[in-house]
Every structure is written in C-alpha cells, then in structure tokens.
Short mmCIF file of N, CA and C in Angstrom, two decimals:
data_model
loop_
_atom_site.label_atom_id
_atom_site.label_comp_id
_atom_site.label_asym_id
_atom_site.label_seq_id
_atom_site.Cartn_x
_atom_site.Cartn_y
_atom_site.Cartn_z
N UNK Q 89 -61.80 46.50 18.22
CA UNK Q 89 -61.87 47.88 17.96
C UNK Q 89 -60.77 48.44 16.88
N UNK Q 90 -60.73 49.09 16.15
CA UNK Q 90 -59.97 49.88 15.05
C UNK Q 90 -60.26 50.99 15.16
N UNK Q 91 -59.02 51.56 15.13
CA UNK Q 91 -58.48 52.84 15.61
C UNK Q 91 -57.46 53.46 14.42
N UNK Q 92 -58.02 53.92 13.43
CA UNK Q 92 -57.25 54.75 12.62
C UNK Q 92 -56.79 55.75 12.61
N UNK Q 93 -54.77 55.72 12.09
CA UNK Q 93 -53.91 56.91 13.14
C UNK Q 93 -52.88 57.17 12.13
N UNK Q 94 -52.54 56.85 10.48
CA UNK Q 94 -51.57 56.27 9.91
C UNK Q 94 -51.57 58.74 9.55
N UNK Q 95 -50.34 59.90 9.72
CA UNK Q 95 -50.86 60.89 9.57
C UNK Q 95 -51.10 61.28 8.29
N UNK Q 96 -52.18 62.08 7.96
CA UNK Q 96 -51.49 62.54 6.47
C UNK Q 96 -52.95 62.01 5.97
N UNK Q 97 -53.74 61.12 6.09
CA UNK Q 97 -54.61 60.45 5.38
C UNK Q 97 -55.80 61.21 6.09
N UNK Q 98 -56.74 61.96 5.87
CA UNK Q 98 -58.20 62.24 6.02
C UNK Q 98 -58.38 60.82 7.06
N UNK Q 99 -59.26 60.86 8.07
CA UNK Q 99 -60.32 60.05 8.71
C UNK Q 99 -61.07 59.49 7.83
N UNK Q 100 -62.24 60.38 6.95
CA UNK Q 100 -63.15 59.58 6.38
C UNK Q 100 -62.91 58.67 4.66
N UNK Q 101 -61.03 58.66 4.36
CA UNK Q 101 -59.79 57.82 3.63
C UNK Q 101 -59.51 57.27 4.51
N UNK Q 102 -59.65 57.21 6.16
CA UNK Q 102 -58.46 56.19 6.67
C UNK Q 102 -59.66 54.80 6.93
N UNK Q 103 -60.82 55.15 6.96
CA UNK Q 103 -62.12 54.59 7.35
C UNK Q 103 -62.83 53.52 6.31
N UNK Q 104 -62.37 54.34 4.63
CA UNK Q 104 -62.84 53.44 4.16
C UNK Q 104 -61.53 52.59 3.24
N UNK Q 105 -60.17 53.38 3.77
CA UNK Q 105 -59.49 51.60 3.61
C UNK Q 105 -59.77 51.03 4.33
N UNK Q 106 -60.06 50.91 5.89
CA UNK Q 106 -60.29 50.28 7.11
C UNK Q 106 -61.01 49.28 7.15
N UNK Q 107 -62.34 49.60 5.56
CA UNK Q 107 -63.44 48.59 5.37
C UNK Q 107 -62.76 47.90 4.19
N UNK Q 108 -62.24 47.97 4.17
CA UNK Q 108 -61.28 46.95 2.55
C UNK Q 108 -60.76 46.19 2.82
N UNK Q 109 -60.28 46.31 4.07
CA UNK Q 109 -60.31 44.75 4.84
C UNK Q 109 -60.11 44.38 5.12
N UNK Q 110 -60.78 42.75 4.61
CA UNK Q 110 -61.53 41.59 5.11
C UNK Q 110 -60.91 41.03 6.62
N UNK Q 111 -61.63 40.61 7.63
CA UNK Q 111 -61.73 39.67 8.56
C UNK Q 111 -61.65 38.20 7.94
N UNK Q 112 -61.03 37.09 8.08
CA UNK Q 112 -61.40 35.83 7.64
C UNK Q 112 -60.76 34.73 8.93
N UNK Q 113 -61.45 34.19 9.80
CA UNK Q 113 -61.65 33.98 11.18
C UNK Q 113 -60.95 32.72 10.64
N UNK Q 114 -60.30 32.38 11.49
CA UNK Q 114 -59.50 30.89 11.58
C UNK Q 114 -58.94 30.65 9.88
N UNK Q 115 -58.10 31.18 9.90
CA UNK Q 115 -57.44 31.29 9.31
C UNK Q 115 -56.59 31.92 8.99
N UNK Q 116 -54.59 32.08 9.42
CA UNK Q 116 -53.75 30.07 8.52
C UNK Q 116 -54.76 28.96 9.82
N UNK Q 117 -54.80 29.25 10.74
CA UNK Q 117 -55.37 28.37 11.70
C UNK Q 117 -56.56 28.69 12.79
N UNK Q 118 -56.74 28.02 13.51
CA UNK Q 118 -58.04 28.14 14.43
C UNK Q 118 -57.46 28.86 15.13
N UNK Q 119 -58.73 29.44 15.81
CA UNK Q 119 -58.45 30.99 16.46
C UNK Q 119 -57.31 32.16 15.78
N UNK Q 120 -57.45 32.37 14.47
CA UNK Q 120 -56.84 33.25 14.26
C UNK Q 120 -57.53 33.66 13.45
N UNK Q 121 -58.23 35.43 13.73
CA UNK Q 121 -58.48 35.98 12.88
C UNK Q 121 -57.65 37.51 11.62
N UNK Q 122 -57.77 36.26 10.21
CA UNK Q 122 -56.27 37.25 9.32
C UNK Q 122 -57.27 38.57 8.52
N UNK Q 123 -56.09 38.74 9.03
CA UNK Q 123 -56.47 40.13 8.32
C UNK Q 123 -56.37 40.38 6.56
N UNK Q 124 -57.05 40.16 6.16
CA UNK Q 124 -56.68 40.20 4.39
C UNK Q 124 -56.97 41.72 3.55
N UNK Q 125 -55.50 42.11 3.05
CA UNK Q 125 -55.67 42.82 2.15
C UNK Q 125 -56.06 42.56 0.62
N UNK Q 126 -56.00 41.51 0.29
CA UNK Q 126 -56.75 41.57 -0.99
C UNK Q 126 -57.88 42.56 -1.69
N UNK Q 127 -59.08 42.46 -0.75
CA UNK Q 127 -60.18 43.46 -1.58
C UNK Q 127 -58.88 45.48 -1.29
N UNK Q 128 -58.54 45.18 -0.60
CA UNK Q 128 -57.54 46.53 -0.26
C UNK Q 128 -56.73 47.43 -1.91
N UNK Q 129 -56.15 46.01 -1.71
CA UNK Q 129 -55.16 45.72 -2.83
C UNK Q 129 -55.96 46.26 -4.46
N UNK Q 130 -57.36 45.50 -4.34
CA UNK Q 130 -58.21 45.21 -5.87
C UNK Q 130 -59.03 46.86 -6.32
N UNK Q 131 -58.58 47.74 -4.63
CA UNK Q 131 -59.73 48.72 -5.40
C UNK Q 131 -58.74 49.76 -5.66
N UNK Q 132 -58.90 50.24 -6.90
CA UNK Q 132 -57.94 51.54 -7.40
C UNK Q 132 -57.85 52.80 -6.13
N UNK Q 133 -58.97 53.18 -5.76
CA UNK Q 133 -59.14 53.51 -4.53
C UNK Q 133 -58.52 54.09 -3.31
N UNK Q 134 -58.85 52.44 -3.04
CA UNK Q 134 -58.26 52.47 -1.09
C UNK Q 134 -56.83 51.90 -2.08
N UNK Q 135 -56.51 51.24 -2.45
CA UNK Q 135 -54.89 51.54 -2.87
C UNK Q 135 -53.75 52.81 -2.60
N UNK Q 136 -54.49 53.43 -3.54
CA UNK Q 136 -53.92 54.39 -3.67
C UNK Q 136 -54.43 55.64 -2.72
N UNK Q 137 -54.94 55.83 -1.70
CA UNK Q 137 -55.25 56.14 -0.11
C UNK Q 137 -53.50 56.52 0.45
N UNK Q 138 -53.99 54.61 0.63
CA UNK Q 138 -52.18 53.52 1.03
C UNK Q 138 -50.64 54.46 0.90
N UNK Q 139 -50.99 54.26 -0.98
CA UNK Q 139 -49.81 54.61 -1.06
C UNK Q 139 -49.56 56.16 -0.80
N UNK Q 140 -50.40 56.67 -0.80
CA UNK Q 140 -50.13 58.70 -0.38
C UNK Q 140 -50.09 58.31 0.61
N UNK Q 141 -50.69 58.22 1.77
CA UNK Q 141 -50.26 58.44 3.44
C UNK Q 141 -49.18 57.76 3.15
N UNK Q 142 -48.65 56.25 2.76
CA UNK Q 142 -46.87 56.26 2.90
C UNK Q 142 -46.04 56.64 2.48
N UNK Q 143 -46.70 57.95 1.50
CA UNK Q 143 -45.82 58.81 0.53
C UNK Q 143 -45.53 59.94 1.32
N UNK Q 144 -46.43 60.64 2.23
CA UNK Q 144 -46.62 61.53 3.20
C UNK Q 144 -45.41 61.67 3.72
N UNK Q 145 -45.29 59.96 4.57
CA UNK Q 145 -44.79 60.26 5.72
C UNK Q 145 -42.88 59.74 5.33
N UNK Q 146 -42.85 59.28 4.15
CA UNK Q 146 -41.09 59.05 3.78
C UNK Q 146 -40.98 60.47 2.78
N UNK Q 147 -41.74 60.98 2.64
CA UNK Q 147 -41.42 62.39 2.88
C UNK Q 147 -41.64 63.58 3.67
N UNK Q 148 -41.69 62.77 5.03
CA UNK Q 148 -41.53 63.93 5.53
C UNK Q 148 -40.80 63.23 6.05
N UNK Q 149 -39.36 61.86 6.82
CA UNK Q 149 -39.14 61.20 6.52
C UNK Q 149 -37.40 61.73 6.49
N UNK Q 150 -37.14 62.15 5.58
CA UNK Q 150 -36.53 62.68 4.38
C UNK Q 150 -35.56 60.68 3.78
N UNK Q 151 -36.50 59.98 3.00
CA UNK Q 151 -36.01 58.82 2.73
C UNK Q 151 -35.60 59.00 0.87
N UNK Q 152 -34.52 58.43 1.35
CA UNK Q 152 -33.86 57.98 -0.43
C UNK Q 152 -34.44 56.55 -0.87
N UNK Q 153 -34.83 55.58 0.02
CA UNK Q 153 -34.99 54.67 -0.43
C UNK Q 153 -36.17 53.60 -0.13
N UNK Q 154 -37.12 53.32 -0.83
CA UNK Q 154 -38.31 52.62 -0.41
C UNK Q 154 -37.44 50.62 0.48
N UNK Q 155 -37.89 50.01 1.20
CA UNK Q 155 -37.65 48.81 1.61
C UNK Q 155 -39.29 47.92 1.86
N UNK Q 156 -39.28 47.05 1.48
CA UNK Q 156 -40.58 46.05 1.58
C UNK Q 156 -40.22 44.71 1.81
N UNK Q 157 -40.94 44.11 3.31
CA UNK Q 157 -40.61 43.07 3.95
C UNK Q 157 -41.52 42.15 3.08
N UNK Q 158 -40.80 40.87 2.17
CA UNK Q 158 -42.28 39.90 1.36
C UNK Q 158 -43.39 39.89 2.54
N UNK Q 159 -44.26 39.32 1.54
CA UNK Q 159 -44.48 39.26 0.36
C UNK Q 159 -44.75 40.15 0.15
N UNK Q 160 -46.76 40.72 0.88
CA UNK Q 160 -46.94 42.19 0.73
C UNK Q 160 -46.88 43.81 1.45
N UNK Q 161 -45.22 42.98 2.13
CA UNK Q 161 -44.50 44.73 1.86
C UNK Q 161 -43.69 45.35 0.80
N UNK Q 162 -44.19 44.06 -0.69
CA UNK Q 162 -43.33 44.71 -1.89
C UNK Q 162 -45.06 45.36 -3.27
N UNK Q 163 -46.18 44.23 -2.44
CA UNK Q 163 -46.86 44.99 -2.61
C UNK Q 163 -47.38 46.93 -2.29
N UNK Q 164 -46.87 46.41 -1.00
CA UNK Q 164 -47.47 48.61 -0.49
C UNK Q 164 -46.23 48.90 -0.76
N UNK Q 165 -44.70 48.42 -1.18
CA UNK Q 165 -43.52 50.02 -0.44
C UNK Q 165 -43.42 49.93 -2.40
N UNK Q 166 -43.50 48.56 -3.11
CA UNK Q 166 -43.26 49.52 -4.80
C UNK Q 166 -43.83 50.88 -5.31
N UNK Q 167 -45.23 50.41 -4.70
CA UNK Q 167 -45.81 51.59 -5.68
C UNK Q 167 -45.41 53.13 -4.85
N UNK Q 168 -45.15 52.72 -3.71
CA UNK Q 168 -44.58 54.24 -2.92
C UNK Q 168 -43.11 54.72 -2.92
N UNK Q 169 -42.35 53.38 -3.45
CA UNK Q 169 -40.86 54.85 -4.17
C UNK Q 169 -41.21 55.01 -5.60
N UNK Q 170 -42.44 54.23 -6.25
CA UNK Q 170 -42.83 54.50 -7.47
C UNK Q 170 -43.16 55.97 -7.04
N UNK Q 171 -44.00 56.21 -6.71
CA UNK Q 171 -44.47 56.92 -6.27
C UNK Q 171 -44.03 58.17 -6.27
N UNK Q 172 -41.76 58.22 -5.25
CA UNK Q 172 -41.44 59.23 -5.10
C UNK Q 172 -40.25 59.30 -5.65
N UNK Q 173 -40.43 58.21 -6.95
CA UNK Q 173 -39.61 59.05 -7.77
C UNK Q 173 -38.42 58.01 -6.93
N UNK Q 174 -38.08 56.83 -6.33
CA UNK Q 174 -36.91 56.24 -5.55
C UNK Q 174 -36.69 54.29 -6.02
N UNK Q 175 -36.32 54.20 -5.79
CA UNK Q 175 -36.16 52.50 -5.99
C UNK Q 175 -36.36 52.15 -4.85
N UNK Q 176 -36.58 50.48 -5.00
CA UNK Q 176 -37.06 49.95 -3.78
C UNK Q 176 -35.68 48.55 -3.58
N UNK Q 177 -36.17 47.85 -2.79
CA UNK Q 177 -35.33 47.01 -2.07
C UNK Q 177 -36.11 46.45 -1.50
N UNK Q 178 -36.59 45.03 -1.98
CA UNK Q 178 -37.42 43.53 -1.37
C UNK Q 178 -36.11 43.09 -1.01
N UNK Q 179 -36.69 42.60 0.82
CA UNK Q 179 -36.38 42.20 1.76
C UNK Q 179 -36.86 40.53 1.98
N UNK Q 180 -36.39 39.45 1.33
CA UNK Q 180 -36.57 38.26 0.97
C UNK Q 180 -36.35 37.61 1.94
N UNK Q 181 -36.96 36.41 1.81
CA UNK Q 181 -36.60 35.18 2.68
C UNK Q 181 -35.49 34.59 2.43
N UNK Q 182 -35.14 34.08 3.31
CA UNK Q 182 -33.74 33.08 2.91
C UNK Q 182 -33.98 32.18 1.50
N UNK Q 183 -33.21 32.48 1.40
CA UNK Q 183 -32.85 31.37 -0.33
C UNK Q 183 -33.49 31.88 -1.57
N UNK Q 184 -34.21 33.35 -1.41
CA UNK Q 184 -34.81 33.64 -3.28
C UNK Q 184 -34.03 34.13 -3.79
N UNK Q 185 -33.19 34.98 -3.80
CA UNK Q 185 -32.08 36.09 -3.63
C UNK Q 185 -31.04 35.28 -4.41
N UNK Q 186 -30.75 35.97 -5.55
CA UNK Q 186 -28.92 34.60 -6.13
C UNK Q 186 -28.30 35.74 -4.87
N UNK Q 187 -26.83 34.94 -4.37
CA UNK Q 187 -25.61 35.73 -4.16
C UNK Q 187 -25.08 36.58 -4.70
N UNK Q 188 -24.56 37.79 -3.84
CA UNK Q 188 -24.53 37.31 -2.64
C UNK Q 188 -24.86 37.84 -1.84
N UNK Q 189 -25.55 37.66 -0.67
CA UNK Q 189 -26.56 38.67 -0.22
C UNK Q 189 -25.92 38.62 1.88
N UNK Q 190 -26.50 39.76 2.20
CA UNK Q 190 -26.50 39.17 3.61
C UNK Q 190 -27.86 38.99 4.27
N UNK Q 191 -28.05 38.76 5.68
CA UNK Q 191 -28.73 38.11 6.45
C UNK Q 191 -29.13 37.74 7.59
N UNK Q 192 -29.58 37.86 7.53
CA UNK Q 192 -29.91 38.18 9.34
C UNK Q 192 -31.91 37.09 9.86
N UNK Q 193 -30.68 36.73 10.73
CA UNK Q 193 -31.48 35.74 11.49
C UNK Q 193 -32.88 35.81 12.46
N UNK Q 194 -33.89 35.19 12.68
CA UNK Q 194 -34.70 36.04 14.03
C UNK Q 194 -35.73 34.72 14.01
N UNK Q 195 -36.45 34.71 15.58
CA UNK Q 195 -36.67 33.85 15.81
C UNK Q 195 -38.84 33.75 15.89
N UNK Q 196 -38.70 32.97 15.34
CA UNK Q 196 -40.41 32.69 15.61
C UNK Q 196 -40.85 31.85 16.24
N UNK Q 197 -42.14 32.02 16.93
CA UNK Q 197 -43.04 31.14 17.93
C UNK Q 197 -42.79 29.57 17.50
N UNK Q 198 -42.62 29.05 16.28
CA UNK Q 198 -42.92 27.68 16.41
C UNK Q 198 -41.41 27.52 15.52
N UNK Q 199 -40.20 28.46 15.37
CA UNK Q 199 -38.50 27.27 15.43
C UNK Q 199 -38.02 29.57 14.31
N UNK Q 200 -36.69 29.75 13.73
CA UNK Q 200 -36.47 30.95 13.33
C UNK Q 200 -36.29 30.97 11.87
N UNK Q 201 -35.91 31.81 11.25
CA UNK Q 201 -36.21 32.34 9.93
C UNK Q 201 -35.24 33.23 9.71
N UNK Q 202 -34.87 33.64 8.42
CA UNK Q 202 -33.89 34.23 8.05
C UNK Q 202 -34.78 35.39 6.94
N UNK Q 203 -33.83 36.71 7.00
CA UNK Q 203 -34.51 37.37 5.71
C UNK Q 203 -33.93 37.90 5.38
N UNK Q 204 -33.32 38.63 3.88
CA UNK Q 204 -31.74 38.31 3.23
C UNK Q 204 -32.05 39.96 2.49
N UNK Q 205 -31.22 40.30 2.08
CA UNK Q 205 -31.40 41.82 1.45
C UNK Q 205 -29.58 41.79 0.35
N UNK Q 206 -29.42 41.34 -1.25
CA UNK Q 206 -28.86 41.20 -2.39
C UNK Q 206 -27.85 42.12 -1.46
N UNK Q 207 -26.22 41.97 -2.04
CA UNK Q 207 -25.16 42.62 -1.03
C UNK Q 207 -25.16 43.57 -2.75
N UNK Q 208 -24.42 44.76 -2.57
CA UNK Q 208 -24.72 45.76 -2.91
C UNK Q 208 -25.81 46.64 -3.52
N UNK Q 209 -26.74 46.59 -3.53
CA UNK Q 209 -28.07 46.86 -3.67
C UNK Q 209 -28.03 48.63 -2.78
N UNK Q 210 -27.74 47.95 -1.59
CA UNK Q 210 -27.84 49.23 -0.58
C UNK Q 210 -27.06 50.65 -0.74
N UNK Q 211 -26.81 51.70 -0.68
CA UNK Q 211 -25.87 52.33 -0.61
C UNK Q 211 -25.72 53.08 0.78
N UNK Q 212 -24.10 52.74 1.23
CA UNK Q 212 -24.13 52.78 2.43
C UNK Q 212 -24.51 54.54 2.96
N UNK Q 213 -24.67 54.69 3.50
CA UNK Q 213 -25.71 56.20 5.14
C UNK Q 213 -27.18 56.13 4.02
N UNK Q 214 -27.45 55.84 3.05
CA UNK Q 214 -28.73 56.04 2.38
C UNK Q 214 -30.17 55.51 3.55
N UNK Q 215 -31.12 56.53 3.74
CA UNK Q 215 -31.75 56.53 4.16
C UNK Q 215 -33.20 55.75 3.98
N UNK Q 216 -33.86 54.50 4.91
CA UNK Q 216 -34.48 53.68 4.44
C UNK Q 216 -35.51 53.62 5.18
N UNK Q 217 -36.93 53.54 3.95
CA UNK Q 217 -38.05 53.27 4.41
C UNK Q 217 -38.54 51.99 4.90
N UNK Q 218 -38.64 51.77 5.60
CA UNK Q 218 -39.34 49.94 5.90
C UNK Q 218 -41.26 50.12 5.65
N UNK Q 219 -41.18 49.18 3.84
CA UNK Q 219 -42.37 49.34 4.47
C UNK Q 219 -43.31 47.60 4.73
N UNK Q 220 -44.56 47.78 5.16
CA UNK Q 220 -44.31 46.12 5.48
C UNK Q 220 -46.62 45.77 5.66
N UNK Q 221 -47.10 45.07 5.49
CA UNK Q 221 -48.61 44.95 5.42
C UNK Q 221 -48.84 45.12 7.19
N UNK Q 222 -48.60 44.55 7.96
CA UNK Q 222 -48.37 44.16 9.28
C UNK Q 222 -48.03 43.68 9.78
N UNK Q 223 -48.07 45.03 11.28
CA UNK Q 223 -46.81 44.47 12.25
C UNK Q 223 -47.80 43.77 13.43
N UNK Q 224 -46.60 42.42 13.56
CA UNK Q 224 -48.03 42.08 14.96
C UNK Q 224 -46.84 41.80 15.97
N UNK Q 225 -45.62 40.91 16.23
CA UNK Q 225 -44.80 41.04 17.78
C UNK Q 225 -43.50 40.82 17.22
N UNK Q 226 -42.94 42.05 16.32
CA UNK Q 226 -42.48 42.44 15.65
C UNK Q 226 -40.70 41.75 15.41
N UNK Q 227 -41.21 40.89 15.05
CA UNK Q 227 -39.58 39.92 15.10
C UNK Q 227 -39.23 40.04 13.55
N UNK Q 228 -40.26 40.22 12.58
CA UNK Q 228 -39.49 39.84 11.11
C UNK Q 228 -39.52 41.62 11.06
N UNK Q 229 -39.59 42.45 11.53
CA UNK Q 229 -39.32 44.27 11.22
C UNK Q 229 -38.09 44.45 12.34
N UNK Q 230 -38.26 43.51 13.18
CA UNK Q 230 -36.51 43.97 13.99
C UNK Q 230 -35.35 43.47 13.26
N UNK Q 231 -36.00 42.42 12.63
CA UNK Q 231 -34.92 41.83 11.76
C UNK Q 231 -34.61 42.47 11.04
N UNK Q 232 -35.87 43.09 9.37
CA UNK Q 232 -35.81 44.05 8.51
C UNK Q 232 -35.18 45.07 9.01
N UNK Q 233 -35.24 46.21 10.38
CA UNK Q 233 -33.62 46.96 10.09
C UNK Q 233 -33.09 46.59 10.68
N UNK Q 234 -32.46 45.51 11.46
CA UNK Q 234 -31.12 44.98 11.22
C UNK Q 234 -30.33 44.94 9.78
N UNK Q 235 -31.54 44.63 9.47
CA UNK Q 235 -30.15 43.93 7.76
C UNK Q 235 -30.32 45.23 7.42
N UNK Q 236 -30.83 45.89 7.39
CA UNK Q 236 -30.41 47.47 6.78
C UNK Q 236 -29.92 48.45 6.96
N UNK Q 237 -29.64 48.37 8.44
CA UNK Q 237 -28.38 48.61 9.10
C UNK Q 237 -27.10 48.25 8.66
N UNK Q 238 -27.26 46.70 8.69
CA UNK Q 238 -25.85 45.27 8.56
C UNK Q 238 -25.77 46.36 7.27
N UNK Q 239 -26.65 46.63 6.52
CA UNK Q 239 -25.66 47.18 5.19
C UNK Q 239 -25.51 48.22 4.57
N UNK Q 240 -25.49 48.76 6.22
CA UNK Q 240 -24.97 50.44 5.58
C UNK Q 240 -25.64 51.52 5.94
N UNK Q 241 -26.87 50.91 6.05
CA UNK Q 241 -28.43 52.20 5.92
C UNK Q 241 -28.66 52.79 6.43
N UNK Q 242 -29.82 54.08 6.80
CA UNK Q 242 -30.15 54.31 7.70
C UNK Q 242 -31.45 53.91 7.70
N UNK Q 243 -32.31 53.57 8.72
CA UNK Q 243 -33.81 53.32 9.03
C UNK Q 243 -34.59 54.38 10.11
N UNK Q 244 -35.24 54.87 8.43
CA UNK Q 244 -35.56 56.65 8.67
C UNK Q 244 -36.93 56.58 9.34
N UNK Q 245 -37.46 54.94 9.13
CA UNK Q 245 -38.95 54.54 9.77
C UNK Q 245 -39.29 53.51 9.26
N UNK Q 246 -40.70 52.68 9.51
CA UNK Q 246 -40.95 51.43 9.52
C UNK Q 246 -42.40 52.21 9.64
N UNK Q 247 -42.83 51.34 8.59
CA UNK Q 247 -44.61 51.52 8.67
C UNK Q 247 -44.80 50.72 8.03
N UNK Q 248 -46.83 50.35 8.65
CA UNK Q 248 -47.48 49.20 8.30
C UNK Q 248 -48.38 49.89 8.24
N UNK Q 249 -49.34 49.11 7.52
CA UNK Q 249 -50.94 49.08 6.87
C UNK Q 249 -51.58 48.70 8.99
N UNK Q 250 -51.22 47.59 9.46
CA UNK Q 250 -52.15 47.29 10.26
C UNK Q 250 -50.71 47.01 11.51
N UNK Q 251 -51.34 47.82 12.59
CA UNK Q 251 -50.75 47.20 13.79
C UNK Q 251 -51.60 46.55 14.98
N UNK Q 252 -51.34 44.91 14.23
CA UNK Q 252 -51.66 44.82 15.92
C UNK Q 252 -51.01 44.25 17.38
N UNK Q 253 -51.74 45.93 17.98
CA UNK Q 253 -51.40 46.19 19.19
C UNK Q 253 -51.31 44.71 20.27
N UNK Q 254 -52.34 44.18 20.76
CA UNK Q 254 -51.72 43.27 21.52
C UNK Q 254 -50.62 42.40 21.50
N UNK Q 255 -50.32 42.30 20.58
CA UNK Q 255 -48.50 41.58 20.07
C UNK Q 255 -47.51 42.37 20.81
N UNK Q 256 -47.86 43.85 20.44
CA UNK Q 256 -46.80 44.28 21.39
C UNK Q 256 -45.67 44.68 20.67
N UNK Q 257 -45.55 44.25 19.55
CA UNK Q 257 -44.80 44.34 18.31
C UNK Q 257 -43.66 45.51 18.15
N UNK Q 258 -44.06 47.02 18.44
CA UNK Q 258 -44.10 47.96 18.47
C UNK Q 258 -42.33 48.32 19.07
N UNK Q 259 -42.14 47.26 20.80
CA UNK Q 259 -41.43 47.90 21.68
C UNK Q 259 -40.21 47.07 21.16
N UNK Q 260 -40.39 46.04 19.89
CA UNK Q 260 -39.27 45.09 19.66
C UNK Q 260 -38.88 46.07 18.79
N UNK Q 261 -39.21 47.51 18.59
CA UNK Q 261 -38.96 48.41 17.04
C UNK Q 261 -38.82 49.97 18.21
N UNK Q 262 -37.98 49.62 19.29
CA UNK Q 262 -38.13 50.88 19.76
C UNK Q 262 -36.89 51.08 19.86
N UNK Q 263 -36.57 52.27 19.31
CA UNK Q 263 -35.17 53.30 18.89
C UNK Q 263 -35.99 53.72 17.18
N UNK Q 264 -36.91 53.43 16.74
CA UNK Q 264 -37.28 53.41 15.65
C UNK Q 264 -38.16 54.49 15.03
N UNK Q 265 -38.96 55.00 14.01
CA UNK Q 265 -40.21 55.65 14.01
C UNK Q 265 -40.95 54.45 13.28
N UNK Q 266 -41.82 54.96 14.14
CA UNK Q 266 -43.16 53.29 13.43
C UNK Q 266 -44.35 54.01 13.54
N UNK Q 267 -44.69 54.14 12.32
CA UNK Q 267 -46.02 54.64 11.98
C UNK Q 267 -46.60 53.67 11.35
N UNK Q 268 -48.05 53.49 11.74
CA UNK Q 268 -49.26 52.91 10.74
C UNK Q 268 -50.15 53.36 10.88
N UNK Q 269 -51.34 52.79 9.73
CA UNK Q 269 -52.50 52.97 9.85
C UNK Q 269 -53.75 52.87 10.66
N UNK Q 270 -53.56 51.66 10.37
CA UNK Q 270 -54.62 51.08 11.45
C UNK Q 270 -54.75 50.30 13.04
N UNK Q 271 -54.45 50.77 13.88
CA UNK Q 271 -55.13 49.60 15.40
C UNK Q 271 -55.38 49.04 15.94
N UNK Q 272 -55.39 47.68 15.60
CA UNK Q 272 -56.33 46.95 15.85
C UNK Q 272 -55.64 46.48 17.37
N UNK Q 273 -56.82 46.13 17.98
CA UNK Q 273 -56.56 46.13 19.69
C UNK Q 273 -56.65 44.65 20.18
N UNK Q 274 -56.75 43.32 18.74
CA UNK Q 274 -56.73 41.76 19.13
C UNK Q 274 -55.83 41.76 18.22
N UNK Q 275 -56.01 41.02 18.51
CA UNK Q 275 -54.50 39.76 17.70
C UNK Q 275 -55.34 39.25 16.43
N UNK Q 276 -54.76 38.77 15.63
CA UNK Q 276 -54.59 37.57 14.90
C UNK Q 276 -53.61 37.72 14.14
N UNK Q 277 -53.33 37.02 12.73
CA UNK Q 277 -52.22 36.47 11.80
C UNK Q 277 -51.97 37.38 10.82
N UNK Q 278 -50.79 37.36 10.35
CA UNK Q 278 -49.82 38.30 9.87
C UNK Q 278 -49.42 37.19 8.75
#
C-alpha cells in the first residue's frame, strides 16, 4: 500500500508520480523490493511535479540552500535549488571531495560509512533543505543533518521522494521537519 502525502502536490499528480516509480524485485539482493526512480527521472512532467512539490516545501520552510545526499539526492536536489534560484550542496561519500572536508560517520547494518561536505561551502547560519530519494532506516539522513549542523548550518527540513515506513527511519530524525511524497508500508532497498 502506498500513501501519497507531499503537501502542495494535487492527488492526481502525486498518483502519477507514484506510478512512474518501478518496483524491481530481488535487487540489489534476494528478498529486497527496490524502488527504481529512473522512469520518473526520464519523464519530464513527473520530474517537474516532484521538483515543484519539493520547491513548495522549501518556500514554506524558508530555505537558503539545498543539499542532496549521494547520489540520487543530487538528481532531485539540484533542480530544486535551480528552481529556487539557490545554491546546491552535494553531501558525498567519503573520499569523493577534495580536502578540506567535514565528515560524519554512521553505522550501517553491514559496517559503517561516512558522508562529507567540502569545507567553506556552507555559510554559517544558512537554512538547509536536505533532499534524497528514499528514507529507509534514517542512518544516512541523520548523518546528513548532523553534518550540516556541524558545519554551522540549520536544517530547515528533510524531504524524501519515498519513505519506507516499516523501517521507522523517521524516528531517527526527531527534532527535524520531515516530508515525503510517497509513504510505503513495506520495506525495500534504497
């Protein structure tokens, strides 16, 4: 069951966006139902609807800059930043940005990872909207919020295309505004 929820997007448009997201069973491993946003990205109207919905959130929250988590958050966040006339901050996996960087490490079910932001790219006090495609367990999103705050930014909100409610990722983001377009009650990969 999928619930269409993002404020500012009419139900019929949100349903169309949902229908453009493909379910890929057993990817990247057996038993996982992967939510593939590639058909949505390839559809000009669907992509425009998502950008419009995220843009409305940013306007409501009073955002100064948009950040996206690697890699699909780049594909959604950069056009939102452009639509708002704002800058875009890529939050990258460790080792992908030239030094100096700020870094936050976080635990995964199979180990740990780090996310980085290039030093000097975030103005202290700037209000940041963090965007990504999927909210699963919330580990990466919580690390992204911590990284923005560590660099002196203020997290105005986190916005996701899809939330996998069964994984309770929202619980790890307490104290932050969290918005999602599609809420799915069964787990899948991100």
